[in-house]
Rosetta silent file (secondary structure, phi, psi, omega in degrees, C-alpha in Angstrom):
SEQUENCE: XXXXXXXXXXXXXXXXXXXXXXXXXXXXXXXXXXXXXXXXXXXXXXXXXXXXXXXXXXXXXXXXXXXXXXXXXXXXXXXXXXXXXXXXXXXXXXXXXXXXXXXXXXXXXXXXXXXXXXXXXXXXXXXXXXXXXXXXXXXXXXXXXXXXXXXXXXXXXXXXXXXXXXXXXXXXXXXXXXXXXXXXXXXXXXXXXXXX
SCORE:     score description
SCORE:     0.000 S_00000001
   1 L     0.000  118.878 -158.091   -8.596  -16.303   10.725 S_00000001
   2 L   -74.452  152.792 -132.740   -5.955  -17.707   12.722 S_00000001
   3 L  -106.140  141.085 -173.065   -7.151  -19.956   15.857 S_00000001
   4 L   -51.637  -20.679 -154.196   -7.903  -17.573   19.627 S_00000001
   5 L  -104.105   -9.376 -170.145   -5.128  -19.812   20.916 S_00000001
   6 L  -133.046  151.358  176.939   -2.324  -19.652   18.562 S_00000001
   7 L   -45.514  172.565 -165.911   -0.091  -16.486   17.345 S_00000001
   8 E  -127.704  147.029  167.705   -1.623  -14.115   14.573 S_00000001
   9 E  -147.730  133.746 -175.643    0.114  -13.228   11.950 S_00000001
  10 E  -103.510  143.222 -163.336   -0.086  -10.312    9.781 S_00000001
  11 E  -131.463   97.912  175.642    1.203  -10.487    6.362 S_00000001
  12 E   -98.975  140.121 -155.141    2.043   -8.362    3.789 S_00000001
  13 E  -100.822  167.609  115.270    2.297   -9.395    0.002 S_00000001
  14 L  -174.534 -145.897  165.727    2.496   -8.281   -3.395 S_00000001
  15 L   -98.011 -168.245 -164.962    5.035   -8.006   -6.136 S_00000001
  16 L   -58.663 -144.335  139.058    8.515   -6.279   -5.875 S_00000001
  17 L    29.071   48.309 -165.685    8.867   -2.879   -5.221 S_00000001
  18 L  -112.170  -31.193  169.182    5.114   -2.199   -3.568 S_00000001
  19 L   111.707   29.528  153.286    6.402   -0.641   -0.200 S_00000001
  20 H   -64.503  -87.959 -137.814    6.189   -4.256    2.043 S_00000001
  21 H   -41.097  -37.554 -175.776    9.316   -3.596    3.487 S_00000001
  22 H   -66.443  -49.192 -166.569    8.590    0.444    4.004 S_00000001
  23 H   -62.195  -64.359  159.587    5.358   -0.796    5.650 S_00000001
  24 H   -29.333  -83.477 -146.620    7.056   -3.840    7.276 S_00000001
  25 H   -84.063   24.834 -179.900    9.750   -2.185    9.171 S_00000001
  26 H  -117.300  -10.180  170.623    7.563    1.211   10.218 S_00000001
  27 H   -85.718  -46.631 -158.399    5.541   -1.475   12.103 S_00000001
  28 H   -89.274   14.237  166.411    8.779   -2.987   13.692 S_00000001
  29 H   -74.944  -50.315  176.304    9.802    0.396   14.235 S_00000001
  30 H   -46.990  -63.910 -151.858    6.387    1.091   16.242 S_00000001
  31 L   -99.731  -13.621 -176.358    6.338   -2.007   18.168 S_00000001
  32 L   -38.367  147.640 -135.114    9.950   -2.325   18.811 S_00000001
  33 L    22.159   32.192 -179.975   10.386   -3.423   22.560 S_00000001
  34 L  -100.317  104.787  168.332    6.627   -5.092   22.762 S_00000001
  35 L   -19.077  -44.660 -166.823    7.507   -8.331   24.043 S_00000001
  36 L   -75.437   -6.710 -173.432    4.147   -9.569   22.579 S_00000001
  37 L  -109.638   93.380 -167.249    5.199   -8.512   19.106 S_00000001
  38 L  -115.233 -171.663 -156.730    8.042  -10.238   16.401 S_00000001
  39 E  -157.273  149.564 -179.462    8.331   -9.823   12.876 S_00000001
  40 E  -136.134  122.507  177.488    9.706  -12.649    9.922 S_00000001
  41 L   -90.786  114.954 -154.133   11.784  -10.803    7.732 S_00000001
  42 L   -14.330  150.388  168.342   11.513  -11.234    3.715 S_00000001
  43 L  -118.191  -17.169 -176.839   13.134  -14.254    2.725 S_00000001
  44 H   -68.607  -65.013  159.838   13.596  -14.186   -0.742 S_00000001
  45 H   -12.708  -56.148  163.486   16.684  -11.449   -0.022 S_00000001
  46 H   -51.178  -89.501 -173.904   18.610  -14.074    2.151 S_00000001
  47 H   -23.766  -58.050  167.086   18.291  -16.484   -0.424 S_00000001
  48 H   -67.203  -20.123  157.412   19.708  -14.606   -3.565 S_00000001
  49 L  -111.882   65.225  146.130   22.362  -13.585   -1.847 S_00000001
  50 L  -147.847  -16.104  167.430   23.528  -16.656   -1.055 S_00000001
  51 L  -111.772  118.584  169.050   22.423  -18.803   -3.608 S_00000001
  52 L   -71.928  109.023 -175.124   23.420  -18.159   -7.042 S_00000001
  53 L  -119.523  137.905  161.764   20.632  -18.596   -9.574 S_00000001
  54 L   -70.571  126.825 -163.842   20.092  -17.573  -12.843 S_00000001
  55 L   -41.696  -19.826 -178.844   17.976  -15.062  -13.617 S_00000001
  56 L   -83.273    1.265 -155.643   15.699  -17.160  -15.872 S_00000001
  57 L  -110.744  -11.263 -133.685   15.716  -19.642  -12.697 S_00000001
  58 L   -86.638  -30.410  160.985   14.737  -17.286  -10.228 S_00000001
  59 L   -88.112   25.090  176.778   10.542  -17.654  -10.358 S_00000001
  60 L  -101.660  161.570 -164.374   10.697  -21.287  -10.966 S_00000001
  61 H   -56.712  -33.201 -179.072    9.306  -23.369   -8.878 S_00000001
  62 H   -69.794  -98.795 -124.527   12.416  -25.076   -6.905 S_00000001
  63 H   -33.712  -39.678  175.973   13.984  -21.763   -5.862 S_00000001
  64 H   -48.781  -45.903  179.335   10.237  -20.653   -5.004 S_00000001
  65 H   -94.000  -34.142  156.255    9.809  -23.427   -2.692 S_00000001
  66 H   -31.410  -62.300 -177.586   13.459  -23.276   -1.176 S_00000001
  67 H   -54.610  -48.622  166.143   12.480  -19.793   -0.560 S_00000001
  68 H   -55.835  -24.771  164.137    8.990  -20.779    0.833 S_00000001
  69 H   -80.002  -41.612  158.926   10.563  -22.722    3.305 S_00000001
  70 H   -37.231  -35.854  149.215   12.515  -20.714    4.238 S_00000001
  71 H   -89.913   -7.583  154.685    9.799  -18.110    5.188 S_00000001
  72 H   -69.672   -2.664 -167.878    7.490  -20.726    6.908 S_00000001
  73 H  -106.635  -28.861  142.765   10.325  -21.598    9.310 S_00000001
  74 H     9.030  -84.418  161.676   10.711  -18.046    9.558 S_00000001
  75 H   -65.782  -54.873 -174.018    7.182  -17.148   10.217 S_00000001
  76 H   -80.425  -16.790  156.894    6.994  -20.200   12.828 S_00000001
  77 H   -56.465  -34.106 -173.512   10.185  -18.742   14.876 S_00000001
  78 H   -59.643  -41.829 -177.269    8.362  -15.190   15.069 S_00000001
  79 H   -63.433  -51.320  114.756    5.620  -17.174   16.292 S_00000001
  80 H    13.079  -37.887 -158.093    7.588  -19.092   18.516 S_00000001
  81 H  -104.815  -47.673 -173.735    8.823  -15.483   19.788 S_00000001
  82 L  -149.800  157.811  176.132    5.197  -13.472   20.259 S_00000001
  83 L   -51.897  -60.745 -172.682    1.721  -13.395   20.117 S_00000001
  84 E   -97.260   91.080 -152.082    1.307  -11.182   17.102 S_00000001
  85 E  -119.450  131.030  154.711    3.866  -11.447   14.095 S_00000001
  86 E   -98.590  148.471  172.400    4.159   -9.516   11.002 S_00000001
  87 E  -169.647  176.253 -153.831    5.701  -10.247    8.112 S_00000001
  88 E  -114.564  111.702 -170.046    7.190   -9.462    4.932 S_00000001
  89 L    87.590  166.425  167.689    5.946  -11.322    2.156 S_00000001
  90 L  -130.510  177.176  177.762    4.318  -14.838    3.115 S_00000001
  91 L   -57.343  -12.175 -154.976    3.983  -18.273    2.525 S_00000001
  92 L  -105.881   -3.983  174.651    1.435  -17.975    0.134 S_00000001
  93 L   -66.156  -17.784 -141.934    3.728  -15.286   -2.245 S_00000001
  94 L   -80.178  -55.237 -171.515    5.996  -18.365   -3.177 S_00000001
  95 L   -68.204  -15.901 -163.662    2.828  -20.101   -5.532 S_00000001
  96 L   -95.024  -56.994  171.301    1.797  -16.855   -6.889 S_00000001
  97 L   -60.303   -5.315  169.333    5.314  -15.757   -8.655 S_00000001
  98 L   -98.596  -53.797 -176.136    5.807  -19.402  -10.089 S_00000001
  99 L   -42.132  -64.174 -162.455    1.372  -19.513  -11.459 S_00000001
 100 L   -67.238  -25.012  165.433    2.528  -16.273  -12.856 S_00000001
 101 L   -68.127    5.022  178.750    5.762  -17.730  -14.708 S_00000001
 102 L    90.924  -10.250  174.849    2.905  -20.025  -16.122 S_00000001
 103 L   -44.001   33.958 -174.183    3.964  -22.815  -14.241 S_00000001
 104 H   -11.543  -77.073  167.667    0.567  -24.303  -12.920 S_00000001
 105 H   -30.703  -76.176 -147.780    1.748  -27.884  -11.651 S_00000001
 106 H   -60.114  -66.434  179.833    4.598  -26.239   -9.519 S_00000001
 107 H   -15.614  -60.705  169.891    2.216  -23.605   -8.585 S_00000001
 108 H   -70.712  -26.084  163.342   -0.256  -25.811   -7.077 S_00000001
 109 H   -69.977  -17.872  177.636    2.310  -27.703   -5.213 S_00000001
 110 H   -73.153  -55.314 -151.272    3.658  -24.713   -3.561 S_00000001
 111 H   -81.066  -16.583  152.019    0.371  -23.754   -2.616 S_00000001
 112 H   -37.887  -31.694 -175.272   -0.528  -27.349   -1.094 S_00000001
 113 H   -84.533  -12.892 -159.724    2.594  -26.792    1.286 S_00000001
 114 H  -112.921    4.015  170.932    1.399  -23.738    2.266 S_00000001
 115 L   -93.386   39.692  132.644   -2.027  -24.392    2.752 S_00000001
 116 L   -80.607    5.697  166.449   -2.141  -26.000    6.182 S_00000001
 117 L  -118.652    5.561  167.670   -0.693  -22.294    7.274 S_00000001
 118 H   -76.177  -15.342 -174.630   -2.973  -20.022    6.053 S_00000001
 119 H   -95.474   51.055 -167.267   -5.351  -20.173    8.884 S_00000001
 120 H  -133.014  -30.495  173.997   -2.496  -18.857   10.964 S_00000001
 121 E   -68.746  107.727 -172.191   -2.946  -15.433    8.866 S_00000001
 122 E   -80.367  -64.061  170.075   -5.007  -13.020   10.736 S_00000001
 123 E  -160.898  136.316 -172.716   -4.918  -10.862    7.734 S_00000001
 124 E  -100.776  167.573 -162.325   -2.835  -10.873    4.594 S_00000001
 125 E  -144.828  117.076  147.558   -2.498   -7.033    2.743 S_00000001
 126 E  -116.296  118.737 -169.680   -1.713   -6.795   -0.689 S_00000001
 127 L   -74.124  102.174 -117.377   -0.061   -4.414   -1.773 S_00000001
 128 L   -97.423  119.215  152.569   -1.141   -2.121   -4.758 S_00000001
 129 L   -75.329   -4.928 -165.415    1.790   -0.315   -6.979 S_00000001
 130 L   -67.958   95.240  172.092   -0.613    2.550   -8.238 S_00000001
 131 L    71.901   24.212  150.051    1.779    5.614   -7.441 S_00000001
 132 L  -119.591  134.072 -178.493    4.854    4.014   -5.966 S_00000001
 133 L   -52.848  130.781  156.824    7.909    4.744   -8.053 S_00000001
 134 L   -24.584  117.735 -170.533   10.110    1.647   -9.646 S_00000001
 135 L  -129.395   67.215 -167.752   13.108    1.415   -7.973 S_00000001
 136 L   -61.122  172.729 -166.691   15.608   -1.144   -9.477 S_00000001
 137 L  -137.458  143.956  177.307   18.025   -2.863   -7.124 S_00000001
 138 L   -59.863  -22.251 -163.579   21.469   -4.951   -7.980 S_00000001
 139 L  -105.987  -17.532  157.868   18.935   -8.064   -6.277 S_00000001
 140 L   -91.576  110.041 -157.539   15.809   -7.099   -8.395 S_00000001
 141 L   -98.017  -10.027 -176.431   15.393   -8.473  -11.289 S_00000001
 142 L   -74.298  178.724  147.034   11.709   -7.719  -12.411 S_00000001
 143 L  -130.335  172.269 -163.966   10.650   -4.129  -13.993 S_00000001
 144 H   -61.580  -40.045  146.545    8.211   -2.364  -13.818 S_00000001
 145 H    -9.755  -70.936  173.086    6.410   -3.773  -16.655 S_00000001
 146 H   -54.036  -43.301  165.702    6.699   -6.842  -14.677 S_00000001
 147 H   -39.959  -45.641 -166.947    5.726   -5.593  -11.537 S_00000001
 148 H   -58.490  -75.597  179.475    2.633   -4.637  -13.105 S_00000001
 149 H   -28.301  -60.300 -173.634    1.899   -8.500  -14.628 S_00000001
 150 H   -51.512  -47.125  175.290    2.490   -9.793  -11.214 S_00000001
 151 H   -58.380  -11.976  176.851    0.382   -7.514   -9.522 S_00000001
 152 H   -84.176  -34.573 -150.560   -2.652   -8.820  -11.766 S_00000001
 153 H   -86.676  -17.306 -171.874   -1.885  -12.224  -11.149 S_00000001
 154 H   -85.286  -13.502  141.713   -1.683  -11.846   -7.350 S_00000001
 155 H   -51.621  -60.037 -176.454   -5.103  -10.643   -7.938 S_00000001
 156 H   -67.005  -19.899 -165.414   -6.356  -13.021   -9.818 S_00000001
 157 H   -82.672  -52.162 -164.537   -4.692  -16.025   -8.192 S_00000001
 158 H   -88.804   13.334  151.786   -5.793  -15.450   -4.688 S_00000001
 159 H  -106.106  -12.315  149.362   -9.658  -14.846   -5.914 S_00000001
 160 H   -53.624  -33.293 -175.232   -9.300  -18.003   -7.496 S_00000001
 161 L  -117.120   55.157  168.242   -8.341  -19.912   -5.052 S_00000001
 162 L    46.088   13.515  162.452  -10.817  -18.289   -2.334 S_00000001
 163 L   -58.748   97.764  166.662   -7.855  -16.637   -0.161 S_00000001
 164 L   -28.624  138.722  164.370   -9.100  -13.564    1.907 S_00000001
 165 L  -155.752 -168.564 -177.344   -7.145  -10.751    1.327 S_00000001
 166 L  -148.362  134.488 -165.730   -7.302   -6.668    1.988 S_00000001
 167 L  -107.195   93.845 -171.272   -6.009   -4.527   -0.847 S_00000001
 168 L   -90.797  137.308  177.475   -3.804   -1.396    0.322 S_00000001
 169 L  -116.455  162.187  142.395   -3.494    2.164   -1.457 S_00000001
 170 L   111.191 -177.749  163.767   -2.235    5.356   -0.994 S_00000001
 171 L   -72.765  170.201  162.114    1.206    6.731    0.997 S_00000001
 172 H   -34.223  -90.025  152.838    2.428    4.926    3.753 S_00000001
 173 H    20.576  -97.305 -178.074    0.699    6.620    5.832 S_00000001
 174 H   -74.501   -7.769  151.783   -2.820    5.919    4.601 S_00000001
 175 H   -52.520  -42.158 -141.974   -1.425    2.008    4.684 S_00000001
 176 H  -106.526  -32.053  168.753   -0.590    2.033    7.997 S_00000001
 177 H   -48.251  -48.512  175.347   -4.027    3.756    8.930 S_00000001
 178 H   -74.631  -25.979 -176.181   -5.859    1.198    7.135 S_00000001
 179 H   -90.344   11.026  137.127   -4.300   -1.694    8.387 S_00000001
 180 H   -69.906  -15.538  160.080   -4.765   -0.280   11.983 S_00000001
 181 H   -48.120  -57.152  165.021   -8.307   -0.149   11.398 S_00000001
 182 H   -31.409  -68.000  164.942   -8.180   -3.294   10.364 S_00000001
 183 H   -65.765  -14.840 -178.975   -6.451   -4.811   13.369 S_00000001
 184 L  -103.052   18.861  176.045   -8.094   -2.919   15.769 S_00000001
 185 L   -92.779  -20.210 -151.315  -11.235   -4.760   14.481 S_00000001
 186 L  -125.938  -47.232  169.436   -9.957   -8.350   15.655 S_00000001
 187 L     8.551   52.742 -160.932   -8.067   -7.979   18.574 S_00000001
 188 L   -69.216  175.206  174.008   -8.894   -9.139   22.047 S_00000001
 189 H   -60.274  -66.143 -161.876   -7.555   -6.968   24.934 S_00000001
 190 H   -48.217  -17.301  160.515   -5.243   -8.911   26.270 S_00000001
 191 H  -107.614   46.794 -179.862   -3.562   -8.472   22.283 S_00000001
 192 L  -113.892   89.793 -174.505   -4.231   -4.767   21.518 S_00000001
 193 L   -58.297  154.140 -164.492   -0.970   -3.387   20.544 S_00000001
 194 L   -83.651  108.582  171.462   -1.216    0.341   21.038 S_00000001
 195 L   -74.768   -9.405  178.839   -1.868    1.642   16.933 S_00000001
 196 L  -119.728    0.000    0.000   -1.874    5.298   17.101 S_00000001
């Protein structure tokens, strides 16, 4: 839970092709011209197309943490911008795709950088593939097979290492329903973006 005094930030996770982005940008559609409201936009997308890496390279740990920095400085401009920031994928995404390339060591150092910013997460949403279609991409390199692996591990990783999380099903829709429920749980007034 993120501090009364400092921005909130909502985060959504998973593995590729789970519907952050759909979710993501139907929020920054919604809030679009609420002062009180920014958004930090995936980062892993910048990065591959501008850095060329090999595909066997791409869930090892340096790229992972180039990429994680790249979405904490990210995440602290949105914060920087407004009270309330969403955003697509998080710091804490970076450790879970290298732990799943088996990488432990790396793993755990990712998630050391990123744990002094977790209490800055009001609530992270992970995102379930169970009835969203595969979609490859020229920039995606998993399949669904893979998706699938990942999505266990981002289970398993973040009840290992005690990390709160909220697990979203369903259409959009019933996403965006829960995690206004959600949010309209935590709020204070003076932060209650209007959810319906």
């Amino acid at each position: 839970m993120a501090a009364d005094d400092e921005p909130k930030i909502v985060a959504f996770i998973g593995a590729g092709c789970v519907g952050k982005t759909t979710l993501f940008e139907a929020y920054r559609r919604r809030f679009a011209g609420d002062s009180r409201v920014s958004f930090a936009s995936e980062s892993a997308k910048l990065y591959f197309s501008t850095h060329k890496i090999p595909d066997e390279d791409r869930f090892e740990a340096p790229a992972q943490g180039e990429i994680q920095a790249m979405a904490l400085q990210a995440e602290q401009e949105a914060c920087d911008r407004g009270r309330l920031v969403f955003a697509d994928r998080c710091a804490i995404d970076y450790p879970i795709y290298v732990s799943a390339m088996g990488d432990t060591s790396g793993s755990l150092d990712l998630l050391s950088r990123a744990q002094p910013w977790l209490r800055r997460y009001l609530r992270i949403f992970l995102l379930d593939p169970t009835g969203i279609p595969f979609v490859q991409t020229a920039e995606r390199r998993e399949n669904a097979q893979m998706r699938t692996l990942l999505h266990r591990e981002y289970l398993s990783f973040l009840q290992r290492h005690n990390i709160s999380y909220r697990l979203l099903i369903g259409s959009v829709e019933q996403r965006m329903s829960d995690v206004d429920a959600e949010l309209e749980k935590v709020f204070t007034a003076d932060l209650r973006p209007d959810f319906r």
